[in-house]
Amino acid sequence: GQNIDQPTEMTATEGAIVQINCTYQTSGFNGLFWYQQHAGEAPTFLSYNVLDGLEEKGRFSSFLSRSKGYSYLLLKELQMKDSASYLCAVMDSNYQLIWGAGTKLIIKP
Amino acid sequence: TAGITQAPTSQILAAGRSMTLRCTQDMRHNAMYWYRQDLGLGLRLIHYSNTAGTTGKGEVPDGYSVSRANTDDFPLTLASAVPSQTSVYFCASSEGLEGEQYFGPGTRLTVT
């Protein structure tokens, strides 16, 4: 079966750094996506990795290791507005996204 | 640019009744999707359309139907609603099969 695992909830302090991990087992691999979802709102795209390595975009970076079935999202200089759920999704061999349940990130002052 | 719009925002529906959730995009994207999101679960794909005139079944298609008469619109119909269809429904679109998906604001449906 296809499976995406990520922690249910994490807590971090404003100004700090947090790493959200995602492991996956899917039928084929056509890329891994990270989305941000604030409570009551729609998911919005953050990053995409299809090759191994680190992709940096401002305060956010995403890493992929295809051989390990592993990715992480790194958030630096945390701000209160970063309090949200972070969704990991893998595109399978049919070009359909398989979604994790999301990690709720709580930022404390 | 509006992006993707969905209607209604929320709805309470009696079990056994039918309902159509509307979705319209103005980005001329080829692919469109319907997901449901339930607490503690990842987004689950209901139906998708790779291009106007074609549709396909996702992970949880039972009890739902879709049509794609043109590029912009992708309505989702519940023929006879059941309480297990209580959920938040998101419509999304992407330019191609491999690209990032853009989401509408969602429809919160409660079936009583």
GROMACS .gro file of N, CA, C and O in nm, chain B residues 39-101:
model
  252
  148LEU      N    1  -1.068   1.509   0.948
  148LEU     CA    2  -0.977   1.526   1.061
  148LEU      C    3  -0.891   1.402   1.080
  148LEU      O    4  -0.943   1.290   1.084
  149GLY      N    5  -0.760   1.422   1.090
  149GLY     CA    6  -0.669   1.311   1.115
  149GLY      C    7  -0.631   1.232   0.992
  149GLY      O    8  -0.548   1.140   1.001
  150LEU      N    9  -0.686   1.268   0.878
  150LEU     CA   10  -0.654   1.198   0.753
  150LEU      C   11  -0.595   1.296   0.653
  150LEU      O   12  -0.624   1.416   0.657
  151GLY      N   13  -0.515   1.244   0.562
  151GLY     CA   14  -0.467   1.327   0.454
  151GLY      C   15  -0.578   1.356   0.354
  151GLY      O   16  -0.683   1.291   0.356
  152LEU      N   17  -0.555   1.454   0.269
  152LEU     CA   18  -0.648   1.478   0.159
  152LEU      C   19  -0.664   1.351   0.077
  152LEU      O   20  -0.566   1.282   0.048
  153ARG      N   21  -0.788   1.320   0.042
  153ARG     CA   22  -0.813   1.200  -0.039
  153ARG      C   23  -0.879   1.240  -0.170
  153ARG      O   24  -0.978   1.314  -0.171
  154LEU      N   25  -0.826   1.187  -0.279
  154LEU     CA   26  -0.874   1.222  -0.412
  154LEU      C   27  -1.004   1.148  -0.441
  154LEU      O   28  -1.012   1.026  -0.429
  155ILE      N   29  -1.106   1.224  -0.484
  155ILE     CA   30  -1.236   1.165  -0.516
  155ILE      C   31  -1.244   1.134  -0.665
  155ILE      O   32  -1.267   1.022  -0.707
  156HIS      N   33  -1.230   1.238  -0.744
  156HIS     CA   34  -1.228   1.227  -0.890
  156HIS      C   35  -1.132   1.331  -0.945
  156HIS      O   36  -1.101   1.429  -0.879
  157TYR      N   37  -1.089   1.308  -1.069
  157TYR     CA   38  -1.001   1.403  -1.134
  157TYR      C   39  -1.036   1.411  -1.281
  157TYR      O   40  -1.110   1.328  -1.335
  158SER      N   41  -0.981   1.515  -1.346
  158SER     CA   42  -0.998   1.531  -1.490
  158SER      C   43  -0.867   1.585  -1.546
  158SER      O   44  -0.821   1.690  -1.505
  159ASN      N   45  -0.808   1.512  -1.636
  159ASN     CA   46  -0.679   1.554  -1.694
  159ASN      C   47  -0.697   1.661  -1.801
  159ASN      O   48  -0.605   1.740  -1.828
  160THR      N   49  -0.815   1.663  -1.863
  160THR     CA   50  -0.844   1.763  -1.964
  160THR      C   51  -0.995   1.766  -1.986
  160THR      O   52  -1.064   1.670  -1.948
  161ALA      N   53  -1.045   1.872  -2.045
  161ALA     CA   54  -1.189   1.883  -2.070
  161ALA      C   55  -1.237   1.763  -2.149
  161ALA      O   56  -1.174   1.720  -2.246
  162GLY      N   57  -1.351   1.707  -2.103
  162GLY     CA   58  -1.410   1.593  -2.171
  162GLY      C   59  -1.371   1.458  -2.115
  162GLY      O   60  -1.429   1.356  -2.153
  163THR      N   61  -1.274   1.456  -2.023
  163THR     CA   62  -1.231   1.329  -1.962
  163THR      C   63  -1.235   1.339  -1.811
  163THR      O   64  -1.209   1.446  -1.754
  164THR      N   65  -1.270   1.229  -1.746
  164THR     CA   66  -1.267   1.223  -1.600
  164THR      C   67  -1.214   1.087  -1.558
  164THR      O   68  -1.216   0.991  -1.636
  165GLY      N   69  -1.169   1.078  -1.432
  165GLY     CA   70  -1.119   0.953  -1.379
  165GLY      C   71  -1.150   0.940  -1.231
  165GLY      O   72  -1.179   1.040  -1.164
  166LYS      N   73  -1.147   0.818  -1.181
  166LYS     CA   74  -1.177   0.792  -1.040
  166LYS      C   75  -1.050   0.800  -0.956
  166LYS      O   76  -0.946   0.750  -0.996
  167GLY      N   77  -1.065   0.858  -0.840
  167GLY     CA   78  -0.955   0.864  -0.745
  167GLY      C   79  -0.964   0.754  -0.642
  167GLY      O   80  -1.015   0.646  -0.670
  168GLU      N   81  -0.918   0.786  -0.522
  168GLU     CA   82  -0.912   0.686  -0.415
  168GLU      C   83  -1.049   0.655  -0.355
  168GLU      O   84  -1.076   0.541  -0.317
  169VAL      N   85  -1.137   0.756  -0.347
  169VAL     CA   86  -1.267   0.739  -0.280
  169VAL      C   87  -1.382   0.791  -0.367
  169VAL      O   88  -1.452   0.885  -0.331
  170PRO      N   89  -1.410   0.728  -0.482
  170PRO     CA   90  -1.509   0.782  -0.575
  170PRO      C   91  -1.655   0.746  -0.546
  170PRO      O   92  -1.747   0.810  -0.600
  171ASP      N   93  -1.677   0.644  -0.462
  171ASP     CA   94  -1.813   0.592  -0.444
  171ASP      C   95  -1.905   0.696  -0.384
  171ASP      O   96  -1.874   0.759  -0.282
  172GLY      N   97  -2.022   0.712  -0.447
  172GLY     CA   98  -2.121   0.809  -0.400
  172GLY      C   99  -2.108   0.946  -0.462
  172GLY      O  100  -2.188   1.035  -0.434
  173TYR      N  101  -2.006   0.963  -0.547
  173TYR     CA  102  -1.979   1.092  -0.611
  173TYR      C  103  -1.970   1.074  -0.763
  173TYR      O  104  -1.926   0.970  -0.811
  174SER      N  105  -2.009   1.180  -0.835
  174SER     CA  106  -1.989   1.181  -0.979
  174SER      C  107  -1.943   1.321  -1.021
  174SER      O  108  -1.969   1.419  -0.951
  175VAL      N  109  -1.874   1.327  -1.134
  175VAL     CA  110  -1.823   1.454  -1.185
  175VAL      C  111  -1.846   1.461  -1.335
  175VAL      O  112  -1.872   1.361  -1.401
  176SER      N  113  -1.834   1.582  -1.388
  176SER     CA  114  -1.836   1.604  -1.532
  176SER      C  115  -1.738   1.715  -1.564
  176SER      O  116  -1.707   1.798  -1.478
  177ARG      N  117  -1.690   1.718  -1.687
  177ARG     CA  118  -1.597   1.823  -1.729
  177ARG      C  119  -1.633   1.863  -1.872
  177ARG      O  120  -1.571   1.824  -1.968
  178ALA      N  121  -1.738   1.944  -1.880
  178ALA     CA  122  -1.789   1.984  -2.011
  178ALA      C  123  -1.699   2.088  -2.079
  178ALA      O  124  -1.698   2.100  -2.201
  179ASN      N  125  -1.627   2.166  -1.999
  179ASN     CA  126  -1.537   2.268  -2.052
  179ASN      C  127  -1.414   2.279  -1.962
  179ASN      O  128  -1.406   2.212  -1.859
  180THR      N  129  -1.320   2.364  -2.000
  180THR     CA  130  -1.195   2.376  -1.924
  180THR      C  131  -1.216   2.433  -1.785
  180THR      O  132  -1.149   2.394  -1.691
  181ASP      N  133  -1.309   2.525  -1.770
  181ASP     CA  134  -1.318   2.604  -1.649
  181ASP      C  135  -1.396   2.539  -1.534
  181ASP      O  136  -1.368   2.567  -1.419
  182ASP      N  137  -1.493   2.455  -1.566
  182ASP     CA  138  -1.586   2.408  -1.463
  182ASP      C  139  -1.572   2.258  -1.436
  182ASP      O  140  -1.557   2.179  -1.528
  183PHE      N  141  -1.583   2.223  -1.307
  183PHE     CA  142  -1.568   2.082  -1.268
  183PHE      C  143  -1.660   2.056  -1.149
  183PHE      O  144  -1.617   2.048  -1.034
  184PRO      N  145  -1.789   2.039  -1.172
  184PRO     CA  146  -1.883   2.017  -1.061
  184PRO      C  147  -1.877   1.875  -1.006
  184PRO      O  148  -1.853   1.779  -1.080
  185LEU      N  149  -1.902   1.866  -0.876
  185LEU     CA  150  -1.905   1.738  -0.805
  185LEU      C  151  -2.047   1.716  -0.755
  185LEU      O  152  -2.101   1.801  -0.685
  186THR      N  153  -2.107   1.601  -0.788
  186THR     CA  154  -2.245   1.573  -0.748
  186THR      C  155  -2.252   1.455  -0.652
  186THR      O  156  -2.188   1.352  -0.674
  187LEU      N  157  -2.328   1.476  -0.544
  187LEU     CA  158  -2.363   1.369  -0.453
  187LEU      C  159  -2.506   1.332  -0.484
  187LEU      O  160  -2.598   1.413  -0.466
  188ALA      N  161  -2.530   1.211  -0.535
  188ALA     CA  162  -2.664   1.174  -0.581
  188ALA      C  163  -2.760   1.152  -0.465
  188ALA      O  164  -2.876   1.190  -0.472
  189SER      N  165  -2.712   1.089  -0.359
  189SER     CA  166  -2.795   1.061  -0.242
  189SER      C  167  -2.704   1.064  -0.120
  189SER      O  168  -2.638   0.965  -0.089
  190ALA      N  169  -2.698   1.178  -0.055
  190ALA     CA  170  -2.598   1.202   0.050
  190ALA      C  171  -2.617   1.110   0.170
  190ALA      O  172  -2.731   1.075   0.208
  191VAL      N  173  -2.504   1.071   0.229
  191VAL     CA  174  -2.502   0.992   0.352
  191VAL      C  175  -2.416   1.064   0.455
  191VAL      O  176  -2.328   1.143   0.419
  192PRO      N  177  -2.438   1.040   0.586
  192PRO     CA  178  -2.363   1.112   0.689
  192PRO      C  179  -2.211   1.098   0.676
  192PRO      O  180  -2.137   1.192   0.711
  193SER      N  181  -2.162   0.987   0.622
  193SER     CA  182  -2.016   0.968   0.606
  193SER      C  183  -1.956   1.062   0.501
  193SER      O  184  -1.833   1.072   0.489
  194GLN      N  185  -2.040   1.130   0.428
  194GLN     CA  186  -1.991   1.229   0.331
  194GLN      C  187  -1.976   1.367   0.394
  194GLN      O  188  -1.939   1.462   0.326
  195THR      N  189  -2.002   1.379   0.522
  195THR     CA  190  -1.971   1.501   0.595
  195THR      C  191  -1.821   1.523   0.592
  195THR      O  192  -1.743   1.436   0.634
  196SER      N  193  -1.779   1.637   0.539
  196SER     CA  194  -1.636   1.661   0.518
  196SER      C  195  -1.617   1.803   0.466
  196SER      O  196  -1.713   1.876   0.442
  197VAL      N  197  -1.490   1.840   0.450
  197VAL     CA  198  -1.456   1.962   0.378
  197VAL      C  199  -1.407   1.919   0.240
  197VAL      O  200  -1.318   1.834   0.229
  198TYR      N  201  -1.467   1.978   0.137
  198TYR     CA  202  -1.434   1.941   0.000
  198TYR      C  203  -1.353   2.052  -0.067
  198TYR      O  204  -1.394   2.168  -0.067
  199PHE      N  205  -1.240   2.013  -0.122
  199PHE     CA  206  -1.155   2.108  -0.193
  199PHE      C  207  -1.146   2.071  -0.341
  199PHE      O  208  -1.123   1.955  -0.375
  200CYS      N  209  -1.161   2.172  -0.423
  200CYS     CA  210  -1.135   2.160  -0.565
  200CYS      C  211  -0.996   2.216  -0.591
  200CYS      O  212  -0.955   2.313  -0.525
  201ALA      N  213  -0.923   2.157  -0.684
  201ALA     CA  214  -0.789   2.205  -0.718
  201ALA      C  215  -0.767   2.194  -0.867
  201ALA      O  216  -0.839   2.121  -0.937
  202SER      N  217  -0.667   2.267  -0.916
  202SER     CA  218  -0.633   2.259  -1.057
  202SER      C  219  -0.483   2.269  -1.073
  202SER      O  220  -0.412   2.320  -0.986
  203SER      N  221  -0.434   2.218  -1.186
  203SER     CA  222  -0.292   2.230  -1.220
  203SER      C  223  -0.280   2.244  -1.371
  203SER      O  224  -0.365   2.193  -1.446
  204GLU      N  225  -0.174   2.310  -1.412
  204GLU     CA  226  -0.155   2.334  -1.554
  204GLU      C  227  -0.138   2.202  -1.630
  204GLU      O  228  -0.196   2.182  -1.735
  205GLY      N  229  -0.056   2.115  -1.574
  205GLY     CA  230  -0.035   1.983  -1.632
  205GLY      C  231  -0.041   1.879  -1.524
  205GLY      O  232  -0.067   1.911  -1.407
  206LEU      N  233  -0.014   1.754  -1.559
  206LEU     CA  234  -0.025   1.646  -1.460
  206LEU      C  235   0.081   1.658  -1.351
  206LEU      O  236   0.058   1.619  -1.238
  207GLU      N  237   0.199   1.713  -1.386
  207GLU     CA  238   0.311   1.709  -1.293
  207GLU      C  239   0.325   1.833  -1.207
  207GLU      O  240   0.402   1.834  -1.114
  208GLY      N  241   0.253   1.935  -1.237
  208GLY     CA  242   0.275   2.064  -1.171
  208GLY      C  243   0.208   2.076  -1.036
  208GLY      O  244   0.131   1.990  -0.993
  209GLU      N  245   0.239   2.186  -0.969
  209GLU     CA  246   0.176   2.214  -0.841
  209GLU      C  247   0.027   2.236  -0.861
  209GLU      O  248  -0.017   2.283  -0.966
  210GLN      N  249  -0.047   2.201  -0.757
  210GLN     CA  250  -0.191   2.216  -0.761
  210GLN      C  251  -0.232   2.341  -0.683
  210GLN      O  252  -0.178   2.368  -0.575
   0.00000   0.00000   0.00000
